[in-house]
PDB file of C-alpha atoms in Angstrom:
ATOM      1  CA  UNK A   3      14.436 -18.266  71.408  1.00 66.00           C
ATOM      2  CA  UNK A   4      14.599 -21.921  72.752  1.00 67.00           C
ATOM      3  CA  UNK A   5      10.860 -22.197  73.245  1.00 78.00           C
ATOM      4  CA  UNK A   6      10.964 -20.883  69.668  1.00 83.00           C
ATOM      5  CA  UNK A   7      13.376 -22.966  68.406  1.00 82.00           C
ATOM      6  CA  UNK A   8      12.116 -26.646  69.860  1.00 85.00           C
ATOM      7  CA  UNK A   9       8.394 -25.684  68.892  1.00 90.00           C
ATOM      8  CA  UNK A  10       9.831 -25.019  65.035  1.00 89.00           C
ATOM      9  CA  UNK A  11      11.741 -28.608  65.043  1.00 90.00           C
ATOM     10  CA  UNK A  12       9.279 -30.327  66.681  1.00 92.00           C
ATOM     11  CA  UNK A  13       6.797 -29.302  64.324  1.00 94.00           C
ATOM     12  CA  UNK A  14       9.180 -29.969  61.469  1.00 92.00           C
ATOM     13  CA  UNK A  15       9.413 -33.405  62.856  1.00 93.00           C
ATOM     14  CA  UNK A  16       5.700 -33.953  63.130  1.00 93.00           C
ATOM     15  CA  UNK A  17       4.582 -32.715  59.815  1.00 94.00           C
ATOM     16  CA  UNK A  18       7.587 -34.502  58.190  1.00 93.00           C
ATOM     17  CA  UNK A  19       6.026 -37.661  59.661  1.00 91.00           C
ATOM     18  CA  UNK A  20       2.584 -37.312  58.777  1.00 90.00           C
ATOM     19  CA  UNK A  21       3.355 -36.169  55.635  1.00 91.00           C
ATOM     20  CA  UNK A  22       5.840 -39.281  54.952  1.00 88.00           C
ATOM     21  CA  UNK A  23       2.884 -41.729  56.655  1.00 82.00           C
ATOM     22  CA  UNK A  24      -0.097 -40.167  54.298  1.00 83.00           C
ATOM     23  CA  UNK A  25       1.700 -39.314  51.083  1.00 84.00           C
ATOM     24  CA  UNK A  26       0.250 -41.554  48.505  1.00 80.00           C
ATOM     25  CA  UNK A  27       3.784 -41.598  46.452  1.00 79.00           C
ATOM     26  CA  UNK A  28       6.169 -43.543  47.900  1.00 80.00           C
ATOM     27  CA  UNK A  29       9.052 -41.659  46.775  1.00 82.00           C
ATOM     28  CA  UNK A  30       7.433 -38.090  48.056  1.00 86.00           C
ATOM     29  CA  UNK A  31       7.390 -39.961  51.550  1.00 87.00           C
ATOM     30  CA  UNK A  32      11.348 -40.754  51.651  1.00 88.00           C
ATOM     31  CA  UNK A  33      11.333 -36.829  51.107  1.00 90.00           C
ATOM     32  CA  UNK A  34       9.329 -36.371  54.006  1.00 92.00           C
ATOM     33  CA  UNK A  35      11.304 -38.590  56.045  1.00 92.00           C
ATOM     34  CA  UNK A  36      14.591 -36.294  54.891  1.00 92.00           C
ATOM     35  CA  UNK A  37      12.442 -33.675  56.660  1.00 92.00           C
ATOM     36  CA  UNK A  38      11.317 -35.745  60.138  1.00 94.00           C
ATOM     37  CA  UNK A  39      14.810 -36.532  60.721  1.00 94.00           C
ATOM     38  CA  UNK A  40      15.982 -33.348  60.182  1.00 91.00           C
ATOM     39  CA  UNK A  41      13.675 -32.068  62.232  1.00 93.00           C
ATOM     40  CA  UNK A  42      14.551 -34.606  64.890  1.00 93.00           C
ATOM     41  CA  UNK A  43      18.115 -33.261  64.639  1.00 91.00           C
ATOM     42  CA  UNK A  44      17.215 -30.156  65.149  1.00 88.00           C
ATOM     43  CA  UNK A  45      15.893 -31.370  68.771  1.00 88.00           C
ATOM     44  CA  UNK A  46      19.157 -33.291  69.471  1.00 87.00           C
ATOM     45  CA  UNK A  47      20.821 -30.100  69.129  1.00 83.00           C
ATOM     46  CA  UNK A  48      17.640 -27.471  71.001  1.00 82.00           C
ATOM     47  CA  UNK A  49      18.747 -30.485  73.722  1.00 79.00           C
ATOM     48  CA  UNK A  50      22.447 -29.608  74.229  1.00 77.00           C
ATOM     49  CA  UNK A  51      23.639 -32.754  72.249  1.00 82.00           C
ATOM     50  CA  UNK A  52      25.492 -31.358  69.400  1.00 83.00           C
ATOM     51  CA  UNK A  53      27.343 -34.487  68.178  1.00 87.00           C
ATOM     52  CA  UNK A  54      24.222 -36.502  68.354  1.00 89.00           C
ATOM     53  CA  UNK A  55      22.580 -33.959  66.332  1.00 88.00           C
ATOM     54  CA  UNK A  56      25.332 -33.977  63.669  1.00 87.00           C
ATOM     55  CA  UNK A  57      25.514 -37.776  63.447  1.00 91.00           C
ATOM     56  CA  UNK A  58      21.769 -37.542  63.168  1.00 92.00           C
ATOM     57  CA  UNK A  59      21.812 -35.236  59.627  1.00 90.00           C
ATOM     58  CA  UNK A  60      25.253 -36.894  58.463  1.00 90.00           C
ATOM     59  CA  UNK A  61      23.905 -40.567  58.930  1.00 91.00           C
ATOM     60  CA  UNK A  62      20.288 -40.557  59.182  1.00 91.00           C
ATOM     61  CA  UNK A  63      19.238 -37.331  56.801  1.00 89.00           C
ATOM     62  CA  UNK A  64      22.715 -38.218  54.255  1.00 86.00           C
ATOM     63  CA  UNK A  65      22.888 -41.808  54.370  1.00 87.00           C
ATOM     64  CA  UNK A  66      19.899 -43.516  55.419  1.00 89.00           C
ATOM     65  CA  UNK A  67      17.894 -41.866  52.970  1.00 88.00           C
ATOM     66  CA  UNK A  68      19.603 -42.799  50.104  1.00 87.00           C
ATOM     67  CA  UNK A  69      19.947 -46.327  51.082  1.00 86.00           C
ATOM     68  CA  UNK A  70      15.873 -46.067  51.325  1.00 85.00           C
ATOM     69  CA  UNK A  71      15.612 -44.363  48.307  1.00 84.00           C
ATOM     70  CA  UNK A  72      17.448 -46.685  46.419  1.00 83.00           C
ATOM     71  CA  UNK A  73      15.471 -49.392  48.158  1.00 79.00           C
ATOM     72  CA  UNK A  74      12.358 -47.442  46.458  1.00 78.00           C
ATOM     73  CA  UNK A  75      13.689 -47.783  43.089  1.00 77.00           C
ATOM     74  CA  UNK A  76      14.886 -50.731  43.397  1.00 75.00           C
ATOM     75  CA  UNK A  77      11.468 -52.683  43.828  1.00 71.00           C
ATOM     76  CA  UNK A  78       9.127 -53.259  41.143  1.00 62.00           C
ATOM     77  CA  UNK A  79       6.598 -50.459  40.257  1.00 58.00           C
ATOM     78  CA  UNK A  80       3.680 -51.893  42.251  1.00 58.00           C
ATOM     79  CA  UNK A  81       5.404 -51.442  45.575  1.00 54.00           C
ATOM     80  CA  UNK A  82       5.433 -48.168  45.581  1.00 53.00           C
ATOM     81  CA  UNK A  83       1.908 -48.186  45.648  1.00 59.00           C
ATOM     82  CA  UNK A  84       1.893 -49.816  49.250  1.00 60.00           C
ATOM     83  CA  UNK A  85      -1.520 -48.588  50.933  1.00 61.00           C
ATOM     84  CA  UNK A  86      -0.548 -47.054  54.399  1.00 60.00           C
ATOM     85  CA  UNK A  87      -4.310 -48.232  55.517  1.00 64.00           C
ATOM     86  CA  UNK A  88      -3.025 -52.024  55.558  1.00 68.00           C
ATOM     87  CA  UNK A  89      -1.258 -50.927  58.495  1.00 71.00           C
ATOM     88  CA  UNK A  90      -3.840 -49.008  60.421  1.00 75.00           C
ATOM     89  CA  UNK A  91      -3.260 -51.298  63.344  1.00 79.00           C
ATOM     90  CA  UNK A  92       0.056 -50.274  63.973  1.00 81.00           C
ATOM     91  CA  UNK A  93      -0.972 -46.818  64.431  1.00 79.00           C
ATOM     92  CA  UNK A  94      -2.460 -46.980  67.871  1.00 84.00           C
ATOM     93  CA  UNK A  95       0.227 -49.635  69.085  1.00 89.00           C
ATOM     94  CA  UNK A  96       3.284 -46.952  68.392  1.00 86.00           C
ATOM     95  CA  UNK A  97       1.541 -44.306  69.799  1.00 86.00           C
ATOM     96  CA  UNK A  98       0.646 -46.330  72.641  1.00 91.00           C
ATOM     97  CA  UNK A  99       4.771 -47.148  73.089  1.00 92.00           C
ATOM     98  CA  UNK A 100       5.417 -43.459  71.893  1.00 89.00           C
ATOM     99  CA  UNK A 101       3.429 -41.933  75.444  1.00 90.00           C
ATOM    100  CA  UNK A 102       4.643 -45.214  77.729  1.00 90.00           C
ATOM    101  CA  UNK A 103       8.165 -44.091  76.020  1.00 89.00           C
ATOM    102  CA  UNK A 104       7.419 -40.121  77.066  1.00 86.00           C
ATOM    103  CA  UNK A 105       6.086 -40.903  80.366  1.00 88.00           C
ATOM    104  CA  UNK A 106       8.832 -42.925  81.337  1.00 87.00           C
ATOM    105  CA  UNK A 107      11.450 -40.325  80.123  1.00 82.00           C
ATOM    106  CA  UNK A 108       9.411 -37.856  82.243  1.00 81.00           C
ATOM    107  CA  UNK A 109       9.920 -40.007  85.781  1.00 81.00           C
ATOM    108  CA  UNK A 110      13.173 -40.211  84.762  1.00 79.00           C
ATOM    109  CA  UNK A 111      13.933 -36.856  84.997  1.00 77.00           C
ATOM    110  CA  UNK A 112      14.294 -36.297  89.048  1.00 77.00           C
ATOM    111  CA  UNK A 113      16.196 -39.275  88.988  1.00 76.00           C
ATOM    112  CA  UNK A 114      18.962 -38.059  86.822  1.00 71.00           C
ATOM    113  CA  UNK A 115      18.860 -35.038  88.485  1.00 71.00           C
ATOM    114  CA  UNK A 116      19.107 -36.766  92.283  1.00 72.00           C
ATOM    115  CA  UNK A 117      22.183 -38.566  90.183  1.00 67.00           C
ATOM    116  CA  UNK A 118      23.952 -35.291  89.533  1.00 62.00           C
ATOM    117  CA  UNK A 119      23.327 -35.795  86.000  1.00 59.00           C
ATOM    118  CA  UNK A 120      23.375 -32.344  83.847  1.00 57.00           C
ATOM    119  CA  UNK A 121      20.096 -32.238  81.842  1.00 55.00           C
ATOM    120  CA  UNK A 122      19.062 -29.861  78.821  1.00 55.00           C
ATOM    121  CA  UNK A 123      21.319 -27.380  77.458  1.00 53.00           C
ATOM    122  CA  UNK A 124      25.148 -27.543  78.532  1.00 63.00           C
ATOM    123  CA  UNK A 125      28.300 -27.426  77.026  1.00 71.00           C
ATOM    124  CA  UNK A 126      29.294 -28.691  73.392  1.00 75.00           C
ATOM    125  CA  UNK A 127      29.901 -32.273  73.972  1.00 79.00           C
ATOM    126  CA  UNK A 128      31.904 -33.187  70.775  1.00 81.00           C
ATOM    127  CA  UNK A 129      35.515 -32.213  72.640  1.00 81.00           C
ATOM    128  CA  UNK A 130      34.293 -34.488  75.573  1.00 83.00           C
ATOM    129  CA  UNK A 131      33.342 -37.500  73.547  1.00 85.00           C
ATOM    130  CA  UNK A 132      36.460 -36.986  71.391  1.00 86.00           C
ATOM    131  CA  UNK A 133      39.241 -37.190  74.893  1.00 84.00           C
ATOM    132  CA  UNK A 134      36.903 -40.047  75.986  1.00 85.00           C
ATOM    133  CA  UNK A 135      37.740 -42.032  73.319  1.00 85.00           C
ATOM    134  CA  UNK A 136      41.411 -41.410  72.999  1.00 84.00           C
ATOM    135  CA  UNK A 137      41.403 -42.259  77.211  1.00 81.00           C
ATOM    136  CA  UNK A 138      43.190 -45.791  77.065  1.00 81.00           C
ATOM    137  CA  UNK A 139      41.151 -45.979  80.860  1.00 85.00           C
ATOM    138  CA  UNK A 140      37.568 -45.050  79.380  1.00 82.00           C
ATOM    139  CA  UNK A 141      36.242 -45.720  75.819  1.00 86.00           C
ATOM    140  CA  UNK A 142      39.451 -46.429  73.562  1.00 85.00           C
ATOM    141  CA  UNK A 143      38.677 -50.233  73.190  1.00 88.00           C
ATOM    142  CA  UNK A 144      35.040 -49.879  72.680  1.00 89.00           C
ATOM    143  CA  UNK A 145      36.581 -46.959  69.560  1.00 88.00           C
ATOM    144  CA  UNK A 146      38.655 -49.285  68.007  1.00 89.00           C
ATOM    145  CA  UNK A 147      35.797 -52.158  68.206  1.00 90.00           C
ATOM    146  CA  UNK A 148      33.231 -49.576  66.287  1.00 90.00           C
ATOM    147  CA  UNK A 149      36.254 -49.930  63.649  1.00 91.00           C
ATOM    148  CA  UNK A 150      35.601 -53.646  63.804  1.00 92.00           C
ATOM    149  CA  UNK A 151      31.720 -53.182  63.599  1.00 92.00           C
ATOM    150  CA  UNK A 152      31.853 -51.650  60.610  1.00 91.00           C
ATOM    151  CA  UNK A 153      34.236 -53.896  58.977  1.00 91.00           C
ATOM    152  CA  UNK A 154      31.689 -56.665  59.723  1.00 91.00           C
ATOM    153  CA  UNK A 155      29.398 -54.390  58.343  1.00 89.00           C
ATOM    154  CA  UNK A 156      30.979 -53.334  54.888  1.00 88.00           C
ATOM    155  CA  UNK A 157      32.025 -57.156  54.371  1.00 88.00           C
ATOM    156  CA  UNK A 158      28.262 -58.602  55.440  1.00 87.00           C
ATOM    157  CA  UNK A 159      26.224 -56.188  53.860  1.00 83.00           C
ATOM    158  CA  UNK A 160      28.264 -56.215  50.850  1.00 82.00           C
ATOM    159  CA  UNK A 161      28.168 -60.182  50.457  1.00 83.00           C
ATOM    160  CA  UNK A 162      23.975 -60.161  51.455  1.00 82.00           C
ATOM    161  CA  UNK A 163      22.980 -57.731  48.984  1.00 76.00           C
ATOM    162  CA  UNK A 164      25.384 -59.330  46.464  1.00 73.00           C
ATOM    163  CA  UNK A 165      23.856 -62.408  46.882  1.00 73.00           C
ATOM    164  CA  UNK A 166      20.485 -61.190  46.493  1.00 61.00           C
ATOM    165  CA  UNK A 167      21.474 -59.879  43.327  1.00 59.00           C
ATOM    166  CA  UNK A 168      22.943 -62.988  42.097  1.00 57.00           C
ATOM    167  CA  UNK A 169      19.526 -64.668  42.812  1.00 55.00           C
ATOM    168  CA  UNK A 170      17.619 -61.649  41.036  1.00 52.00           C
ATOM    169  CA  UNK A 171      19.536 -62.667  38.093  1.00 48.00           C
TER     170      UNK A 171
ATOM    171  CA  UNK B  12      26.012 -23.054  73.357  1.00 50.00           C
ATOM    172  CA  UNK B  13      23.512 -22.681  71.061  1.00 54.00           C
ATOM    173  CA  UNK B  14      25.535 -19.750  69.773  1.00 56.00           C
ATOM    174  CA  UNK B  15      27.841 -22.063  68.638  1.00 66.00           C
ATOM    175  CA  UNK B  16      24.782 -23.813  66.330  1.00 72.00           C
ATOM    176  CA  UNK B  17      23.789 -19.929  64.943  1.00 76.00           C
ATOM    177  CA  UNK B  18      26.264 -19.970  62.052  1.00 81.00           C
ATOM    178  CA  UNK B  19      24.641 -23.601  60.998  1.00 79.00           C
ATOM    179  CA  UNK B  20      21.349 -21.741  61.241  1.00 80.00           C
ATOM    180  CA  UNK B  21      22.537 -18.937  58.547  1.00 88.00           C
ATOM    181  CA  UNK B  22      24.065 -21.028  56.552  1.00 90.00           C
ATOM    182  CA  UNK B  23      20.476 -22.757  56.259  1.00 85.00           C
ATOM    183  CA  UNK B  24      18.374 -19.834  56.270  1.00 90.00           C
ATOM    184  CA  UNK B  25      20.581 -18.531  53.309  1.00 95.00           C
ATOM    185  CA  UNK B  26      20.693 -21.951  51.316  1.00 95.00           C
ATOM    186  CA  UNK B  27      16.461 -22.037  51.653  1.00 92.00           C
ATOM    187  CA  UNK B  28      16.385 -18.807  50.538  1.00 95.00           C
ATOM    188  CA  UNK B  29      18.823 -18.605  47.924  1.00 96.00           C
ATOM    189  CA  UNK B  30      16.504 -22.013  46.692  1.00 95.00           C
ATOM    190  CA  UNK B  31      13.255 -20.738  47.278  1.00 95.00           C
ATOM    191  CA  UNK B  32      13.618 -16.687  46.586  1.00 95.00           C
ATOM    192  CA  UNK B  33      14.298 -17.220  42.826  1.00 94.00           C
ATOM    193  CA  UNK B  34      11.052 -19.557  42.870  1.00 93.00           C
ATOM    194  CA  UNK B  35       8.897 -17.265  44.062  1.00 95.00           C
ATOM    195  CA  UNK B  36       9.949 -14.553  42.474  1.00 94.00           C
ATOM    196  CA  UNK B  37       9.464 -16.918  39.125  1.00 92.00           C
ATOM    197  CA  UNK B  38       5.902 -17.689  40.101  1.00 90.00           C
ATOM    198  CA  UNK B  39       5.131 -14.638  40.425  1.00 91.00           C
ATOM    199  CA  UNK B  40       6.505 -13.094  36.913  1.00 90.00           C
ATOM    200  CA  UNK B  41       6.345 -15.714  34.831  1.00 87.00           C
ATOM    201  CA  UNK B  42       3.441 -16.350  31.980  1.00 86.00           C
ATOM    202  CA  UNK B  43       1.347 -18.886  32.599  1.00 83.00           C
ATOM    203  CA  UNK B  44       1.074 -20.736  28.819  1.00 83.00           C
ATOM    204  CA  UNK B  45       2.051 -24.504  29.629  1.00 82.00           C
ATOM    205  CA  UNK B  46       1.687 -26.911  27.401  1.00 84.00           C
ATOM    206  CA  UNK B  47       2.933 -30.698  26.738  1.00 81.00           C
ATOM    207  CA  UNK B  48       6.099 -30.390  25.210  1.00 78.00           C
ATOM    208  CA  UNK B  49       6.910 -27.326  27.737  1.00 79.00           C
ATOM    209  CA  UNK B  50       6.326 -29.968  30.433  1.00 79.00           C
ATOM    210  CA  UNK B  51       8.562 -32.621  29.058  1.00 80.00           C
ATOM    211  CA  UNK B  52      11.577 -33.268  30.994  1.00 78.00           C
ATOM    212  CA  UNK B  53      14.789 -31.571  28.872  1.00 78.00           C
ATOM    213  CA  UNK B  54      17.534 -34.136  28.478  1.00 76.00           C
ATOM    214  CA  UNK B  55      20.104 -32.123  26.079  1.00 81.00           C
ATOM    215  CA  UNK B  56      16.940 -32.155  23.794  1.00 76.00           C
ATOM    216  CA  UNK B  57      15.949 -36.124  23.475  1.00 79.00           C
ATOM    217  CA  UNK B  58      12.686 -36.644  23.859  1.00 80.00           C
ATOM    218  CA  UNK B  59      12.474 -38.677  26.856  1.00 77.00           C
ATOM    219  CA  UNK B  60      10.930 -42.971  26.582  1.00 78.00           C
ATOM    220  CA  UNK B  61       9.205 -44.235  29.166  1.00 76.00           C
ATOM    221  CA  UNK B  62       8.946 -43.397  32.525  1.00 71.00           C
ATOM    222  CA  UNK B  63      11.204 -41.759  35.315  1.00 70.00           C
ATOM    223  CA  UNK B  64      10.529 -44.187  38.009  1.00 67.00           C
ATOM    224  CA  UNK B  65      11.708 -47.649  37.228  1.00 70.00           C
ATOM    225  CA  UNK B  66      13.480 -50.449  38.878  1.00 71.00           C
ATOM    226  CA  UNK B  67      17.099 -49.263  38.958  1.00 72.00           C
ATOM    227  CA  UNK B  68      20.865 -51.042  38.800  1.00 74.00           C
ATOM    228  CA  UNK B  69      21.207 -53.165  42.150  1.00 74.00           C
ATOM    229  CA  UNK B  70      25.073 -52.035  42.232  1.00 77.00           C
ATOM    230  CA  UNK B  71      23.682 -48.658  42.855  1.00 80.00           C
ATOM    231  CA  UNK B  72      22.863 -50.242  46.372  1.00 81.00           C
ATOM    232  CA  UNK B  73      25.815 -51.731  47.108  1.00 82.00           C
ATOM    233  CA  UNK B  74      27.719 -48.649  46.167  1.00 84.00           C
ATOM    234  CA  UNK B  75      25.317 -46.380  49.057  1.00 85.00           C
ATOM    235  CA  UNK B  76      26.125 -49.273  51.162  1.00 85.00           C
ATOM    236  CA  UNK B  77      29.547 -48.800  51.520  1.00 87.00           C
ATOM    237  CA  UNK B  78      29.268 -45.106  51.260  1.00 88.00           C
ATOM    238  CA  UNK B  79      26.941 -44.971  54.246  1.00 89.00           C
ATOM    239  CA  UNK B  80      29.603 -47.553  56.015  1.00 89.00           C
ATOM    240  CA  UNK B  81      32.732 -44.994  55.705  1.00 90.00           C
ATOM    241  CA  UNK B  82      29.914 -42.119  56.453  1.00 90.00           C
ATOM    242  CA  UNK B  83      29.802 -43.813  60.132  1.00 90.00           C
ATOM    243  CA  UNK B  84      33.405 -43.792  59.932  1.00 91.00           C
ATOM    244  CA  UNK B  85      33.654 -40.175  59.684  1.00 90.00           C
ATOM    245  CA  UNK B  86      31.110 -39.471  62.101  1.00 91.00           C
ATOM    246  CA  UNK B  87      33.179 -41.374  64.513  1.00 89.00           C
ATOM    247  CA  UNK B  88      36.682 -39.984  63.102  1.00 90.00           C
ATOM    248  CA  UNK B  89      35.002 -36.198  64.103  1.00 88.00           C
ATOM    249  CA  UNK B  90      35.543 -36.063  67.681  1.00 88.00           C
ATOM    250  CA  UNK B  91      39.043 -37.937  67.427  1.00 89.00           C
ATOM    251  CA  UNK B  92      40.469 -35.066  65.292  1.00 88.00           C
ATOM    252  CA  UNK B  93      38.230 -32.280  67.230  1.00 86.00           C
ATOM    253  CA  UNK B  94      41.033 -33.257  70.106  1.00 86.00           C
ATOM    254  CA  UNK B  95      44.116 -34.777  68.014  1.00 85.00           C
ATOM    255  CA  UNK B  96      45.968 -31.161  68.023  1.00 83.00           C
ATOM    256  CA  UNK B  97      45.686 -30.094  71.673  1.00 83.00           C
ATOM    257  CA  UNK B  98      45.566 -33.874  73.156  1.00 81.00           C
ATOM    258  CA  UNK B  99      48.240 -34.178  75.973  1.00 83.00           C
ATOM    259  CA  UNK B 100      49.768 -37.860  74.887  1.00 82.00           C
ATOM    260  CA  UNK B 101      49.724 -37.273  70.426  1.00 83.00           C
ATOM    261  CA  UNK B 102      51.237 -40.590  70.409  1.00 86.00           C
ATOM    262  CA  UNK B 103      48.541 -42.268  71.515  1.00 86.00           C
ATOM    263  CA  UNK B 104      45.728 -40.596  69.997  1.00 86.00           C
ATOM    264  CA  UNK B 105      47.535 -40.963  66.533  1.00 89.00           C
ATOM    265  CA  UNK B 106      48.128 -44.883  67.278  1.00 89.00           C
ATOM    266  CA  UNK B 107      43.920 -44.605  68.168  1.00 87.00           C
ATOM    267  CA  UNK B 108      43.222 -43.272  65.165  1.00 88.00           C
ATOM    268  CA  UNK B 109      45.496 -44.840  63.005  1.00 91.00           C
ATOM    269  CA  UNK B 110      44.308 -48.387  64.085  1.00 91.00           C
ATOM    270  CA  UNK B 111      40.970 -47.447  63.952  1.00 91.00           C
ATOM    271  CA  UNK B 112      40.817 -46.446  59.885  1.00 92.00           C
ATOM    272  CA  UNK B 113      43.410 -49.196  59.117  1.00 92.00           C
ATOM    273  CA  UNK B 114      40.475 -51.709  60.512  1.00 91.00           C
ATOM    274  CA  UNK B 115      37.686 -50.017  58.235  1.00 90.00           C
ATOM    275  CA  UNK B 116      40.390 -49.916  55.521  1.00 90.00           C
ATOM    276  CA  UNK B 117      40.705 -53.491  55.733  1.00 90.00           C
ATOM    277  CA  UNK B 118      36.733 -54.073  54.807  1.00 88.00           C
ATOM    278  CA  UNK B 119      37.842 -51.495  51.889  1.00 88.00           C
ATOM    279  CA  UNK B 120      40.435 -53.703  50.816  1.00 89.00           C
ATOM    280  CA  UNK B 121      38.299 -56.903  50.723  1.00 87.00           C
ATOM    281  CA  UNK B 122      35.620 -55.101  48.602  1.00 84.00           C
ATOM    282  CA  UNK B 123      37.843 -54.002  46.447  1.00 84.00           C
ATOM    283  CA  UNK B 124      39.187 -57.846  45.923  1.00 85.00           C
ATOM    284  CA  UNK B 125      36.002 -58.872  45.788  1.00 80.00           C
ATOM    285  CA  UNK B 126      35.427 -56.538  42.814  1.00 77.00           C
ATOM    286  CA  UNK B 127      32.260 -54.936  44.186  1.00 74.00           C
ATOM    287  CA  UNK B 128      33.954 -51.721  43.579  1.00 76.00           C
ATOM    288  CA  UNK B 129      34.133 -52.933  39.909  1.00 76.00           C
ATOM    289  CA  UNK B 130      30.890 -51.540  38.055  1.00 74.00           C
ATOM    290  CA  UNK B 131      31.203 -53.786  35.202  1.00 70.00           C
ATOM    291  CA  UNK B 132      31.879 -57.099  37.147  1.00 59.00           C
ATOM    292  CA  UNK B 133      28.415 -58.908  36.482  1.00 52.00           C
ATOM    293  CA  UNK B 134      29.544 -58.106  32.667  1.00 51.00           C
ATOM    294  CA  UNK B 135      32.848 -60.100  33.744  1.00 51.00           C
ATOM    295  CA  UNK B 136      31.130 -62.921  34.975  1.00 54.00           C
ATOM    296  CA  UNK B 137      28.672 -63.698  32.235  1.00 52.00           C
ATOM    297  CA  UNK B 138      31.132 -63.526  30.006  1.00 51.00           C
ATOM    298  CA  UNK B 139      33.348 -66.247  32.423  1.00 51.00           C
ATOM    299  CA  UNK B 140      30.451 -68.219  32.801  1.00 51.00           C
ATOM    300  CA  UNK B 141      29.477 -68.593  29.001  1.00 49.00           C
ATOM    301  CA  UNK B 142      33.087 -69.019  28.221  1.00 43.00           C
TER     302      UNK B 142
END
């Protein structure tokens, strides 16, 4: 079932991508992104991380998306016929970082276990986070400074895309 | 624990099929006579001018901007109330939380000032700046 399960996301994942890199319409391709990241979610959770997995579809699959997509139809007509060829290059370079990336996270792996570090599927982990964060002696600050991030972040982004709009007009 | 992810699973096994099931069974019973107007996107019956994918309303932005901000928000406001009711100090963990969406509320409260909330504010200040 979990062989099953991880070979179904990681395919969604894959195709997802390709299809988002190849797609001549630019708008087809945020679609296939909703589709990689889902299927990337689906791996969080295969993995044992179940929060990680949620924030992945809530932020990434709801949010991020729609920002892009309304990136997409917010540019003129002509840039949504961006030719992936122009950026052939990259292509080897990420895959390049993609297998260092793997290999890395493979010799990793005895290490974290030597550590005592739990690997692969456990126990949900949203309770855990949650009385981590409410622990005045672990991770309450660094809670209540998130809060502050994304003030910074509602009042910045706000006043930069404002201000691109005011020179737009 | 992935027992706990099988309801998620039915729920989206049942919402691709109750999508896709009607689809099919469309394509499959439908006659095939297409022509232009049948093609036409149906808008309450206005024939539609130009086409779909054009440069839209920047404020649309800003408003996914600050949806995807209070979308974090939440994310990190799960696990907080996944504990709040069987937390040993309540006191605390309500003081946590409470401090933590009064900060975000504050960046609510400036946009709101600020009038980017306010979906006819450009309209505001042309008129202000002619006048």
């Amino acid at each position: 079932m979990l062989d099953f399960m991880f070979i179904f996301f990681a395919s969604l994942a894959l195709l997802g991508g390709l299809l988002m890199a190849f797609h001549p319409n630019i708008v087809h391709s945020a679609f296939a992104l909703v589709a990689a990241l889902f299927g990337v979610a689906g791996l969080y959770w295969t993995l044992g991380a179940d929060f990680l997995g949620a924030t992945q579809v809530l932020l990434y699959v709801g949010g991020i998306t729609v920002l892009l997509l309304f990136a997409v139809m917010l540019s003129t007509r002509d840039a949504a016929r961006i030719s992936i060829a122009r950026y052939a290059l990259m292509a080897p370079i990420v895959g390049l970082l993609g297998a260092f990336l793997v290999t890395t996270g493979k010799a990793l792996v005895p290490i974290v276990r030597a550590a005592g570090g739990a690997l692969g599927p456990t126990e949900p982990t949203t309770e855990k986070i949650g009385n981590l964060f409410m622990d005045p002696t672990a991770f309450m600050l660094p809670f209540e400074i998130l809060a502050v991030l994304l003030l910074v972040v509602l009042v910045g982004a706000i006043t930069l895309a404002r201000r691109g709009e005011e020179d737009a007009a | 624990m992935y027992l706990d992810f099988h309801a998620v699973l039915v729920f989206l096994i049942t919402g691709v099929m109750m999508v896709s099931t009607p689809m099919v069974l469309g394509m499959l019973f439908r006659p095939r006579n297409s022509y232009k107007e049948k093609d036409m996107p149906y808008e309450c019956g206005e024939d539609p001018i130009g086409g779909a994918q054009i440069r839209f309303d920047m404020r649309f932005y800003t408003t996914a901007l600050i949806f995807i901000v209070f979308d974090a928000e939440i994310v990190l406001i799960f696990p907080w109330a996944h504990v709040f009711a069987h937390h040993p100090e309540q006191g605390l963990a309500l003081v946590a939380g409470l401090v933590f969406v009064t900060i975000v509320f504050f960046g609510l409260i400036y946009d709101w000032a600020k009038g980017d909330l306010d979906w006819v504010k450009s309209f505001r200040n042309k008129r202000r700046v002619q006048g």
